[in-house]
mmCIF file of C-alpha atoms in Angstrom:
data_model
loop_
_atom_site.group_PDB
_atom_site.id
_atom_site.type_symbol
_atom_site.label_atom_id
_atom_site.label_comp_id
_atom_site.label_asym_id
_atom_site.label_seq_id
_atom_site.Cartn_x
_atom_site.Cartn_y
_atom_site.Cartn_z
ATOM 1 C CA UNK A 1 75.136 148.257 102.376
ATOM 2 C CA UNK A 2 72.695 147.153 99.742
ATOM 3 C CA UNK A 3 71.455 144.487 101.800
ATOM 4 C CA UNK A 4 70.710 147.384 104.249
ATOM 5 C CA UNK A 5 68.980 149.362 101.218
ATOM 6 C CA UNK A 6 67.117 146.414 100.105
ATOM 7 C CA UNK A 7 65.450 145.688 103.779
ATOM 8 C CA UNK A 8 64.345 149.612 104.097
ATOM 9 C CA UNK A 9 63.059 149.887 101.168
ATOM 10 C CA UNK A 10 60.810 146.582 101.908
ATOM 11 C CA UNK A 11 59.780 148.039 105.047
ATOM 12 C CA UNK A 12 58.267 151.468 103.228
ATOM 13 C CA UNK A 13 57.039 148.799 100.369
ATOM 14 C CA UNK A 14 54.934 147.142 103.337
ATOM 15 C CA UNK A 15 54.079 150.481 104.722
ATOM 16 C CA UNK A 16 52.642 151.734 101.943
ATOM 17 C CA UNK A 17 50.745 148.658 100.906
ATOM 18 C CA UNK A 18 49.367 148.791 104.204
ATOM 19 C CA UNK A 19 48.066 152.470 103.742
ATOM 20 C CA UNK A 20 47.240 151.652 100.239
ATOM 21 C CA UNK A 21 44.870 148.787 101.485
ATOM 22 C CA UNK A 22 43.976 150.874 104.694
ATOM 23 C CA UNK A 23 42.601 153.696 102.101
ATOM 24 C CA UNK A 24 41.012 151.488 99.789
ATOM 25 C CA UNK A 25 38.711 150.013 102.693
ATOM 26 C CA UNK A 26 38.225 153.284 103.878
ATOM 27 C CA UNK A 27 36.815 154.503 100.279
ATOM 28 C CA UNK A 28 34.786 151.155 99.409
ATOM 29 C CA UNK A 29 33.017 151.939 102.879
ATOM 30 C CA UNK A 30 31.898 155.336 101.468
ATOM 31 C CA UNK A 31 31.193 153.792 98.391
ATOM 32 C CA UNK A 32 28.999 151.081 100.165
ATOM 33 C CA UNK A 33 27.194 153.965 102.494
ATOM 34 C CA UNK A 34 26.485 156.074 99.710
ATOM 35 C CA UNK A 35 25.101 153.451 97.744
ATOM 36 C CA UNK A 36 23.103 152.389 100.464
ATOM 37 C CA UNK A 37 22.286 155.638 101.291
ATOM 38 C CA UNK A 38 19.177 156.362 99.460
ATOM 39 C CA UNK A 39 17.522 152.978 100.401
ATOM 40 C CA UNK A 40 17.810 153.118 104.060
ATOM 41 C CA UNK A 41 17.893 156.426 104.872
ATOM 42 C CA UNK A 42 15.104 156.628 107.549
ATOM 43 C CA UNK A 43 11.769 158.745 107.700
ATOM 44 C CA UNK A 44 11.837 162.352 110.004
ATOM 45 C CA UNK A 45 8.201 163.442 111.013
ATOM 46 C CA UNK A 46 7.798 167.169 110.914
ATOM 47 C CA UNK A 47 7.749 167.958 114.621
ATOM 48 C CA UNK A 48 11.065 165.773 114.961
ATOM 49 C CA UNK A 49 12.789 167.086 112.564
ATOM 50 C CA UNK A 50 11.916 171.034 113.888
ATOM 51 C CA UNK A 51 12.850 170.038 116.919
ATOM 52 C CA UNK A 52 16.217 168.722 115.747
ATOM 53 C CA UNK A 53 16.592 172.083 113.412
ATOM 54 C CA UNK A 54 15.879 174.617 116.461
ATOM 55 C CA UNK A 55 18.500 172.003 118.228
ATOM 56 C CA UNK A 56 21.094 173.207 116.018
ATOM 57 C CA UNK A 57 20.110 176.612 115.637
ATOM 58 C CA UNK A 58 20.760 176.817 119.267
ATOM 59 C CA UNK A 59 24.085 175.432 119.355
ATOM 60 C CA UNK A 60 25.500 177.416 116.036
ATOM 61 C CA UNK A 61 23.922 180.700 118.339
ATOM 62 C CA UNK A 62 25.991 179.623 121.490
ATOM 63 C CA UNK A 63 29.419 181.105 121.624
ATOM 64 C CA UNK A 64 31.885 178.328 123.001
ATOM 65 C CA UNK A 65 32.549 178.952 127.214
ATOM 66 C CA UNK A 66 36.334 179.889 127.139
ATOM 67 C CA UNK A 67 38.636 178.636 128.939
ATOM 68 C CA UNK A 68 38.833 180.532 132.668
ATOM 69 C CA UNK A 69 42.435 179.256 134.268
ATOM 70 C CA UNK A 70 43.565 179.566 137.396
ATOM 71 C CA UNK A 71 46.988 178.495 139.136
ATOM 72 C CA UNK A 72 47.915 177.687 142.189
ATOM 73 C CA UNK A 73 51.286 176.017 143.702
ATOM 74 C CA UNK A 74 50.248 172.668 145.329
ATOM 75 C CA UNK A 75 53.597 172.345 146.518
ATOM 76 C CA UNK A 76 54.182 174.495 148.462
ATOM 77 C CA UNK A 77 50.037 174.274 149.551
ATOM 78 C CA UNK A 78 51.207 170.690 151.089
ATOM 79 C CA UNK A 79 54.508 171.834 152.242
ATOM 80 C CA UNK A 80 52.764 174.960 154.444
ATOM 81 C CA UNK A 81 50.112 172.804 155.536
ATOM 82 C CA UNK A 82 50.230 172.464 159.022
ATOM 83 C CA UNK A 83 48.216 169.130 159.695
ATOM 84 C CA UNK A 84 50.532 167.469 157.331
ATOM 85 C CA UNK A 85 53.761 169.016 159.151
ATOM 86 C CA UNK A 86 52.198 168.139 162.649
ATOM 87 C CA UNK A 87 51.658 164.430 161.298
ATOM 88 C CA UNK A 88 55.216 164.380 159.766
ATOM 89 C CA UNK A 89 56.579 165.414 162.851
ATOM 90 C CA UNK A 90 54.375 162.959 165.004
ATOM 91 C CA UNK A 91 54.963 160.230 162.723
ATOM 92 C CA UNK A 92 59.215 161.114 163.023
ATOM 93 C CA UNK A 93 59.225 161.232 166.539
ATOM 94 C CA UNK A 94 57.386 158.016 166.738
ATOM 95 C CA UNK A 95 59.695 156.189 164.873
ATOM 96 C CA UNK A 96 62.602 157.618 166.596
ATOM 97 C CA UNK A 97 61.456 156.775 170.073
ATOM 98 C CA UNK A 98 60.410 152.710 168.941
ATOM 99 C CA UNK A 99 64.096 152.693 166.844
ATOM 100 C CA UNK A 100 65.557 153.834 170.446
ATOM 101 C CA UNK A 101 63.273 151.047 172.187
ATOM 102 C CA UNK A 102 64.496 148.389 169.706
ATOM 103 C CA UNK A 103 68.113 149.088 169.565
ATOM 104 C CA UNK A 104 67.773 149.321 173.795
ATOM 105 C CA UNK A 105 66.206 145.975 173.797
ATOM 106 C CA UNK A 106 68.485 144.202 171.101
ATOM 107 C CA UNK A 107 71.784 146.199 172.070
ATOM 108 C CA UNK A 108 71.687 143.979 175.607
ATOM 109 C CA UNK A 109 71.204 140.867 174.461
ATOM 110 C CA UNK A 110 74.060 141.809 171.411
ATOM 111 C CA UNK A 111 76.893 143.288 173.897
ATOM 112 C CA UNK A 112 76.297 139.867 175.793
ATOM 113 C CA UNK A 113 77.030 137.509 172.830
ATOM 114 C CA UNK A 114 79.863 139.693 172.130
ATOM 115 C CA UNK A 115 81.212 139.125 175.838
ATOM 116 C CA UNK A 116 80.759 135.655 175.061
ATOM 117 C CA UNK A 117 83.030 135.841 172.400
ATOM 118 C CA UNK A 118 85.888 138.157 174.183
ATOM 119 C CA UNK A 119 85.553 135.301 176.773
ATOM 120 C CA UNK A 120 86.711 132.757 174.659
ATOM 121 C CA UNK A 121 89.024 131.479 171.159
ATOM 122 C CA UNK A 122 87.564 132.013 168.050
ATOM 123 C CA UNK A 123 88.581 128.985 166.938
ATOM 124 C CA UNK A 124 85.599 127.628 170.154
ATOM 125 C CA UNK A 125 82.291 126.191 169.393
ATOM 126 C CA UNK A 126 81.321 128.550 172.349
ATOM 127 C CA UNK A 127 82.745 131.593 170.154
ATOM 128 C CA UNK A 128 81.242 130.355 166.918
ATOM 129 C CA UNK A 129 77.879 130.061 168.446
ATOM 130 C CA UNK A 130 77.792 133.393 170.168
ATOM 131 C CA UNK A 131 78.775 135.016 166.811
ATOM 132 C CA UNK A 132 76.058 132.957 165.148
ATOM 133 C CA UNK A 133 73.526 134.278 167.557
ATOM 134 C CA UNK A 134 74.841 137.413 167.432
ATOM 135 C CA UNK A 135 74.571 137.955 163.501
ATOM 136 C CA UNK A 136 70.700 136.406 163.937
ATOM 137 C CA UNK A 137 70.127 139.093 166.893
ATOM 138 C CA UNK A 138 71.359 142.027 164.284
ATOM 139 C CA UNK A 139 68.891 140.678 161.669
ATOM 140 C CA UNK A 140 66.053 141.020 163.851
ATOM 141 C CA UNK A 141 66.943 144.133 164.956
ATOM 142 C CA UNK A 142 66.735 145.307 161.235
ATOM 143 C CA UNK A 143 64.270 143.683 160.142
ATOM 144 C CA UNK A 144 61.994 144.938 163.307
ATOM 145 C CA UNK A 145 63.140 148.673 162.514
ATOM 146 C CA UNK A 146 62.260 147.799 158.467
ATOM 147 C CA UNK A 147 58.565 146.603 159.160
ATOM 148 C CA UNK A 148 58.044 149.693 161.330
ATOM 149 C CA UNK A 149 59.508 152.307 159.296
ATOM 150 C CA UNK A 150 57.391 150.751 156.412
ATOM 151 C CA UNK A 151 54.157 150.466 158.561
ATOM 152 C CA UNK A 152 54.878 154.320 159.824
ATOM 153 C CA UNK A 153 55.423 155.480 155.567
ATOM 154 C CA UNK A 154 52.400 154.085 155.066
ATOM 155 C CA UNK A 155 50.207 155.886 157.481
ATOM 156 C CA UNK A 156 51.934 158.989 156.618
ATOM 157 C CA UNK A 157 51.056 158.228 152.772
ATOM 158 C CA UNK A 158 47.336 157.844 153.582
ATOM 159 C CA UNK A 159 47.218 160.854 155.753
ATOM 160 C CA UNK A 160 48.842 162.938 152.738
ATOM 161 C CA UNK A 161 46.527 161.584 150.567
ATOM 162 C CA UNK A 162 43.390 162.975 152.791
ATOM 163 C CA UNK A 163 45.904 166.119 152.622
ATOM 164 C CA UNK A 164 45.817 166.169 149.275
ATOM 165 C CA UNK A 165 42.157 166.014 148.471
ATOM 166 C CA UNK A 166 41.267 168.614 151.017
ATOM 167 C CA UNK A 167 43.551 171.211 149.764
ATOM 168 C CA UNK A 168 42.290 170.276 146.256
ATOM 169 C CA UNK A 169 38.756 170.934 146.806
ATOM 170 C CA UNK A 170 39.599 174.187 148.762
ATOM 171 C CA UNK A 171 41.701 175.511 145.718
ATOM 172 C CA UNK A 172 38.213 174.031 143.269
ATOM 173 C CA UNK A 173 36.009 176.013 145.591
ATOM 174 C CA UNK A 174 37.880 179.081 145.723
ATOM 175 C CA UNK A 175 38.288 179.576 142.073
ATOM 176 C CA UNK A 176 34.740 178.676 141.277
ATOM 177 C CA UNK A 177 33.776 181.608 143.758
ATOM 178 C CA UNK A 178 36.120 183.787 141.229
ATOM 179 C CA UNK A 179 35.206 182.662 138.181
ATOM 180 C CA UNK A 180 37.039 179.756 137.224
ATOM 181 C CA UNK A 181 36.366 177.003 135.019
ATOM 182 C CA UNK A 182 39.606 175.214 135.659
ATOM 183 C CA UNK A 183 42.876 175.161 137.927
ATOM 184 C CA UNK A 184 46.334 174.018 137.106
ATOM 185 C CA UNK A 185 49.318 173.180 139.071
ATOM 186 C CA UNK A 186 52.392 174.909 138.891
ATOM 187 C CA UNK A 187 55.253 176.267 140.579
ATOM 188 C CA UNK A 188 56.424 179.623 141.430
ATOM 189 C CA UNK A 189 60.184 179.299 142.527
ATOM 190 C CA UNK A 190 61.759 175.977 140.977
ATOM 191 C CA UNK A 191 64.647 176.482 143.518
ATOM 192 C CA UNK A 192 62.612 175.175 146.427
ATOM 193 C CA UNK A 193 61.747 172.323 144.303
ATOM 194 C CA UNK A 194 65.639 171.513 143.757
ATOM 195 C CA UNK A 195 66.476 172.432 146.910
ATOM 196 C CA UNK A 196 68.685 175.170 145.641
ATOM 197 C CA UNK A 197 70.581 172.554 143.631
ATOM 198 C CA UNK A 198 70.917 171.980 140.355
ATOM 199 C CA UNK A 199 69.022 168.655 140.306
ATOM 200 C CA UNK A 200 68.036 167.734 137.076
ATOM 201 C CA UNK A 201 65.853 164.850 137.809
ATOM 202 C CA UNK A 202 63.721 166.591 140.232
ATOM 203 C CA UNK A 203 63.440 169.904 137.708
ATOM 204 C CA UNK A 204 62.263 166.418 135.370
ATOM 205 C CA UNK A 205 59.789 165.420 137.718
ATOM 206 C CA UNK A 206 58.215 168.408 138.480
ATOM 207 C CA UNK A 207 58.118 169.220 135.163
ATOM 208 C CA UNK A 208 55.643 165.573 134.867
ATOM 209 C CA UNK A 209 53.628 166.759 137.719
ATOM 210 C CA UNK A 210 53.226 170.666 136.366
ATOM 211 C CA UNK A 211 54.291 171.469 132.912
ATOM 212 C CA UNK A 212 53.211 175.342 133.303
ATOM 213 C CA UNK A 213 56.392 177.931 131.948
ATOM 214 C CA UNK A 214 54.236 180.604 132.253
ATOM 215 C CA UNK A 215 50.937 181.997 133.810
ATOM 216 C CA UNK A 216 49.710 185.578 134.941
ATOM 217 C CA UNK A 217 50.199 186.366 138.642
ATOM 218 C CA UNK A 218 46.728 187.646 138.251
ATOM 219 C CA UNK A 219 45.477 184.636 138.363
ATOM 220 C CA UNK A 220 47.647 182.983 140.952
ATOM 221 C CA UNK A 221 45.219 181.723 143.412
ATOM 222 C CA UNK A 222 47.942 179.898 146.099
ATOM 223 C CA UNK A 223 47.702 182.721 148.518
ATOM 224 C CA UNK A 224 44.486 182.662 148.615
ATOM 225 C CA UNK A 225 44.451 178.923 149.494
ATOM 226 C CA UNK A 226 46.750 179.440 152.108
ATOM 227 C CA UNK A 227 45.050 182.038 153.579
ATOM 228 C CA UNK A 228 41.113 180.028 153.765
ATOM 229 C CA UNK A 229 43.336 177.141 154.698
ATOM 230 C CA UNK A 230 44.941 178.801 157.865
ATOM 231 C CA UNK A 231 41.006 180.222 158.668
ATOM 232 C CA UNK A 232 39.818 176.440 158.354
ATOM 233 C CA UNK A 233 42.854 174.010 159.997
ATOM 234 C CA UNK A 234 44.892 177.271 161.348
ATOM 235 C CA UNK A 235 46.379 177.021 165.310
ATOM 236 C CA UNK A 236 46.416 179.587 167.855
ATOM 237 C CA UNK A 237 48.944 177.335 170.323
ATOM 238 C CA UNK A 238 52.128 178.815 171.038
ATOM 239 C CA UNK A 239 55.610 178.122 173.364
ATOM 240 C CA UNK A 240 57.086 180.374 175.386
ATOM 241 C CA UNK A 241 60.732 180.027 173.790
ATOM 242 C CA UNK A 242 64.188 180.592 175.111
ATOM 243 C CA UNK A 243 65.918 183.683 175.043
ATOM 244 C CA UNK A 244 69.207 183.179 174.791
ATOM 245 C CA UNK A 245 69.709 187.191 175.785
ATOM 246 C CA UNK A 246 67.831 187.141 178.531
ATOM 247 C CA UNK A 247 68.065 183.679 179.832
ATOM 248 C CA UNK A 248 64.370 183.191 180.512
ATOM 249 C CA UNK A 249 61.287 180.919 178.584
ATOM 250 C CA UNK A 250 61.914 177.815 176.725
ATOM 251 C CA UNK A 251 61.761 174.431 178.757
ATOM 252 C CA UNK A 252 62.405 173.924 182.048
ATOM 253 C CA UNK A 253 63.714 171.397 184.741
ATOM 254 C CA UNK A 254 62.750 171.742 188.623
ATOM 255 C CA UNK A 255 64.801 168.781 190.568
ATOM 256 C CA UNK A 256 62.295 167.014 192.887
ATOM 257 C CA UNK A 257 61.509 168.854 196.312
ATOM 258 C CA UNK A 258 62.974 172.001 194.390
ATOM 259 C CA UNK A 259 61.179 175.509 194.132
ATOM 260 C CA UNK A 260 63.307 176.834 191.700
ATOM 261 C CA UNK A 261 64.413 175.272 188.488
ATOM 262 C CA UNK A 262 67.928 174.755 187.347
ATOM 263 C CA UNK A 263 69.478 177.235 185.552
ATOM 264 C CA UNK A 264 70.613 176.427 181.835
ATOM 265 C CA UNK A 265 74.711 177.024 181.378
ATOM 266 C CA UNK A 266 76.413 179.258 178.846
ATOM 267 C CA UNK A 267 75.488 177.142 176.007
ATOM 268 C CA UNK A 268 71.873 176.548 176.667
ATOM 269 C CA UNK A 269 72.065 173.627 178.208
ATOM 270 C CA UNK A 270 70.139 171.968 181.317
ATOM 271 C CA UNK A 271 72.469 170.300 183.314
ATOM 272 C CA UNK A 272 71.364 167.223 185.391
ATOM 273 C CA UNK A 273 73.051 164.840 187.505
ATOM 274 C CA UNK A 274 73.456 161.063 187.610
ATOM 275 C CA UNK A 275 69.826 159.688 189.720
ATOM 276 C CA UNK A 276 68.216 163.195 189.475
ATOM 277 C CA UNK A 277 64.576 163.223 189.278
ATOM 278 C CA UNK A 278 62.555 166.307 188.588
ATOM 279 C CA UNK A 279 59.608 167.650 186.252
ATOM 280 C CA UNK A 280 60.404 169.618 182.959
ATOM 281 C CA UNK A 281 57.870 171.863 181.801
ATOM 282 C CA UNK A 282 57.440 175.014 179.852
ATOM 283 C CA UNK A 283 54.819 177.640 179.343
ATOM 284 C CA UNK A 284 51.727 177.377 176.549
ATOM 285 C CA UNK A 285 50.019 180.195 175.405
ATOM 286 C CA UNK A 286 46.659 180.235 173.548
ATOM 287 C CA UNK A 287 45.934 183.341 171.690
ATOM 288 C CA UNK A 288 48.770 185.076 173.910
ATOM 289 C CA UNK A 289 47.473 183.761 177.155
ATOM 290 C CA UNK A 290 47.928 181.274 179.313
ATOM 291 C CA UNK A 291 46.411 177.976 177.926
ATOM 292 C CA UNK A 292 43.856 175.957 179.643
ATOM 293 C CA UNK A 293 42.706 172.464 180.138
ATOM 294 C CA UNK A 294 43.118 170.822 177.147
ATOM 295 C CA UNK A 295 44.633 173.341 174.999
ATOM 296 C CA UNK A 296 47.593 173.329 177.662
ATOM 297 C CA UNK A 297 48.581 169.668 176.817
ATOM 298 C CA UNK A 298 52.065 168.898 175.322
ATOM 299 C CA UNK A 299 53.946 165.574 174.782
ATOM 300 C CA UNK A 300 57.302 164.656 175.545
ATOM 301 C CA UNK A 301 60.039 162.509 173.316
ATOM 302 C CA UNK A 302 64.157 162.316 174.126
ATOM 303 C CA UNK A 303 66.528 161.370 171.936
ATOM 304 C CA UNK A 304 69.266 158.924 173.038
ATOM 305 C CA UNK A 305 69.757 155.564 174.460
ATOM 306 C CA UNK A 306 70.108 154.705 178.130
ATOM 307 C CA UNK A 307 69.744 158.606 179.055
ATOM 308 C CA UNK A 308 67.259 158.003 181.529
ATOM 309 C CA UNK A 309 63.419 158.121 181.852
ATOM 310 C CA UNK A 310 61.015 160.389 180.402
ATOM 311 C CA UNK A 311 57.407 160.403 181.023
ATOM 312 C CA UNK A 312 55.895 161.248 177.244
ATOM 313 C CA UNK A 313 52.534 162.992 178.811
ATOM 314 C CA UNK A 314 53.614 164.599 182.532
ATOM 315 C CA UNK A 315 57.136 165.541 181.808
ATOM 316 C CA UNK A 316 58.693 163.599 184.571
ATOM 317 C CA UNK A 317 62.131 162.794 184.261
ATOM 318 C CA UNK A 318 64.881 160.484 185.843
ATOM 319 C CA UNK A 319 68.338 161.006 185.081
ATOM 320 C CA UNK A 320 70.813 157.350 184.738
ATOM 321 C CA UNK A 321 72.260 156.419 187.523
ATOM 322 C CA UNK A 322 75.337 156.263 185.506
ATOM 323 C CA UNK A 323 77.045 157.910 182.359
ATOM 324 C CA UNK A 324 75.511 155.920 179.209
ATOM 325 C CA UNK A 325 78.227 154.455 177.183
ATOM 326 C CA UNK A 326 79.963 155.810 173.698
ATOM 327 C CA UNK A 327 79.663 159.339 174.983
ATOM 328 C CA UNK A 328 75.758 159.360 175.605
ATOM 329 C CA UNK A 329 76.146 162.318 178.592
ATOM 330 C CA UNK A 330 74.646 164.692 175.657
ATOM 331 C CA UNK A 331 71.263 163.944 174.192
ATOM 332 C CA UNK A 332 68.071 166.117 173.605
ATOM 333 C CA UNK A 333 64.619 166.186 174.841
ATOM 334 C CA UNK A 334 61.585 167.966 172.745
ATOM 335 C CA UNK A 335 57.913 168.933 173.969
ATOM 336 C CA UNK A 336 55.240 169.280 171.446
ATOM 337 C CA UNK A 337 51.782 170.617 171.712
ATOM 338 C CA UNK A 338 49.295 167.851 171.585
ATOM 339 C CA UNK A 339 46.824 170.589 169.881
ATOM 340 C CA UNK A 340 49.367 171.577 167.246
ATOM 341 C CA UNK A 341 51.934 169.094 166.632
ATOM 342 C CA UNK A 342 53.842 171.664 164.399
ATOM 343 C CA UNK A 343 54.333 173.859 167.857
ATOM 344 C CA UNK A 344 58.199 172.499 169.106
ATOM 345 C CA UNK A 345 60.582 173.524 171.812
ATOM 346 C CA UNK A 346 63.861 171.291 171.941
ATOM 347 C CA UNK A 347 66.354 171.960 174.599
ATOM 348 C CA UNK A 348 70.147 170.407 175.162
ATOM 349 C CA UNK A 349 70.473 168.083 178.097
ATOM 350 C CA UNK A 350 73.560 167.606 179.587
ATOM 351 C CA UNK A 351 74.230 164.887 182.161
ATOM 352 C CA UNK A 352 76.907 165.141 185.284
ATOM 353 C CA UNK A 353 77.706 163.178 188.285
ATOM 354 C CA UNK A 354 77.065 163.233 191.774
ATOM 355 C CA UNK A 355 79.346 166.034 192.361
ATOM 356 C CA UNK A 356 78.383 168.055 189.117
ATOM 357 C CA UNK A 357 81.177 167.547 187.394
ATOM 358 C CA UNK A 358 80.826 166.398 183.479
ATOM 359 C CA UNK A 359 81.266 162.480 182.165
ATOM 360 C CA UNK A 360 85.570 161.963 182.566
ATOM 361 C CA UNK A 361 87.166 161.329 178.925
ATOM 362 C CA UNK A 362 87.549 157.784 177.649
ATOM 363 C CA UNK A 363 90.250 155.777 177.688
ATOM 364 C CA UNK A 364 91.069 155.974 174.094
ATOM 365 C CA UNK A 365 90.673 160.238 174.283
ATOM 366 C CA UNK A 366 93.257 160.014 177.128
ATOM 367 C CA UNK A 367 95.503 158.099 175.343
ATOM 368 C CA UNK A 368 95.103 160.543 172.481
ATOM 369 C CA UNK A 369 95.675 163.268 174.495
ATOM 370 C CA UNK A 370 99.359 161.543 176.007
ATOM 371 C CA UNK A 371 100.300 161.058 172.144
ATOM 372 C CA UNK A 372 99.574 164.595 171.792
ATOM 373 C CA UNK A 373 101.745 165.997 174.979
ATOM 374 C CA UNK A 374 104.492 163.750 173.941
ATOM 375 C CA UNK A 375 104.669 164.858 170.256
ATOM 376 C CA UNK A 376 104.910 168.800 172.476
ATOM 377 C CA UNK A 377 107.496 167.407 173.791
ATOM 378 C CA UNK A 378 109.565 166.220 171.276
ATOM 379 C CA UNK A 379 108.985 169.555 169.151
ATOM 380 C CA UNK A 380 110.221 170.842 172.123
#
């Protein structure tokens, strides 16, 4: 404990020594300028040395510019804006669509080593060779779906980025027109930050990127923003939707040599059978009528794997010839305006053979459902 005692009390020795000899420079330089003082000070001429006095005048006459502040919530500015959202949901779909195209592409050549191996012992150099290939066939496959998720982040980072500084300079502009000297981030509901949750380390990081607790609505400038923002980048594109009530809008499917299109089923879903081909389409309004030309144009993107194919500008579709496997008879298909990406219709597909009937259970489900009769019948 003395030893303890002894090595702290060094420490603050040291310390002050050091402040000691820090002070002691710090006076012998005064000591040295104010000696020196008198024998260099340099010569003023009259008109220099009025024109330094009126200098000073001037300032000591100038009241100091307050601060002006203004706040807006950048957050929610970037979270509303819809270029960003349209490239989000670009950039998502994307991704999804070249994941499906890898995993269709991979999946074939996987299921086949993995025939291999049902084929033969695993004790085979035929078996040990098809699992070899087949673990190097699952690391391309990820590393493929890594480089282009990375590659698709990155794009989206740059574009929110250009986001960024355009929404900046639209909040600087607007409060110089009101009188603003200076704008500061902060945030008006810390729930939507949190997500409703009580998430610590993003209240923490928020708290880094705007540490405002308090500021005048007055002088809350987001709306504002928003509002010049929408005038600037704002959309007049909209769908058509489905109403459920009324079993009209939304997007439709006409089967090929068809006048009418196929009516959707209790759920809301299109049903289509195996080797159907037929156009989907649905109806884009500009300003509440009818778009035109270019404003009309939408894109197409499905989600699923062997569920047929979709032409991404014209809307053409062809249904499998047969059920996709692991229950794939139920997969989605979204249009998008190409004018506003944030403008989305999504509607159920549901896929049925020949005769219309839906994909029969598997195998294992009609086991399942034996276990289950018999376990009736034993209660019984």
């Amino acid at each position: 404990m003395q030893d303890t005692k002894t090595k702290a009390w060094t420490r603050i020795s040291v310390a002050a020594l050091m402040l000691a000899l820090i002070a002691g420079v710090f006076a012998s330089g005064i000591f040295i300028r104010a000696d020196a003082q008198d024998a260099d000070k340099p010569t003023v001429d009259e008109a220099t040395q009025k024109a330094i006095d009126a200098a000073v005048q001037k300032a000591l006459n100038t009241p100091p510019v307050p601060r002006r502040t203004a706040y807006v919530d950048f957050l929610s500015l970037l979270k509303s804006d819809r270029l960003l959202l349209g490239k989000q949901q670009e950039m998502g779909e994307s991704m999804q669509t070249e994941m499906d195209a890898i995993d269709k592409r991979f999946m074939a050549l996987i299921d086949e080593q993995q025939r291999i191996r049902n084929l033969n012992k695993p004790d085979s150099f035929i078996y040990r060779q098809a699992m070899n290939k087949q673990l190097e066939l699952e690391r391309q496959r990820y590393q493929e779906k890594l480089l282009f998720e990375q590659l698709t982040q990155g794009e989206l980072r740059d574009f929110a980025i250009k986001r960024f500084k355009a929404l900046r300079n639209l909040a600087a502009d607007i409060a110089k027109d009101k009188g603003y000297n200076e704008v500061l981030n902060m945030v008006r509901n810390i729930d939507e930050v949190t997500g409703g949750q009580d998430d610590f380390q993003a209240l923490q990081q928020q708290l880094l990127v705007s540490p405002v607790l308090y500021f005048e609505a007055a002088h809350d400038i987001t709306d504002a923003v928003k509002e010049k923002a929408e005038k600037i980048w704002g959309e007049t594109i909209s769908f058509v939707g489905w109403d459920a009530e009324k079993k009209t809008g939304g997007i439709t499917f006409t089967v090929k040599d068809s006048k009418e299109a196929v009516k959707r089923n209790d759920k809301g879903e299109i049903e289509i059978r195996l080797g159907q081909s037929g156009q989907l389409g649905i109806e884009v309004l500009d300003k509440g009528e009818p778009a035109k030309d270019k404003r009309a144009r939408v894109s197409w993107s499905k989600r699923g794997v062997n569920v047929g194919d979709l032409g991404g500008k014209d809307g053409s579709y062809t249904a499998p010839a047969v059920f996709p496997p692991q229950g794939g008879d139920v997969f989605t298909i979204t249009v998008r305006s190409v004018v506003d990406p944030t403008v989305s219709e999504t509607v159920t597909i549901r896929l049925l053979d020949q005769d219309g009937k839906p994909m029969p259970p598997k195998d294992e489900d009609k086991e399942g459902d034996k276990k289950d009769d018999d376990k009736k019948d034993e209660n019984k």
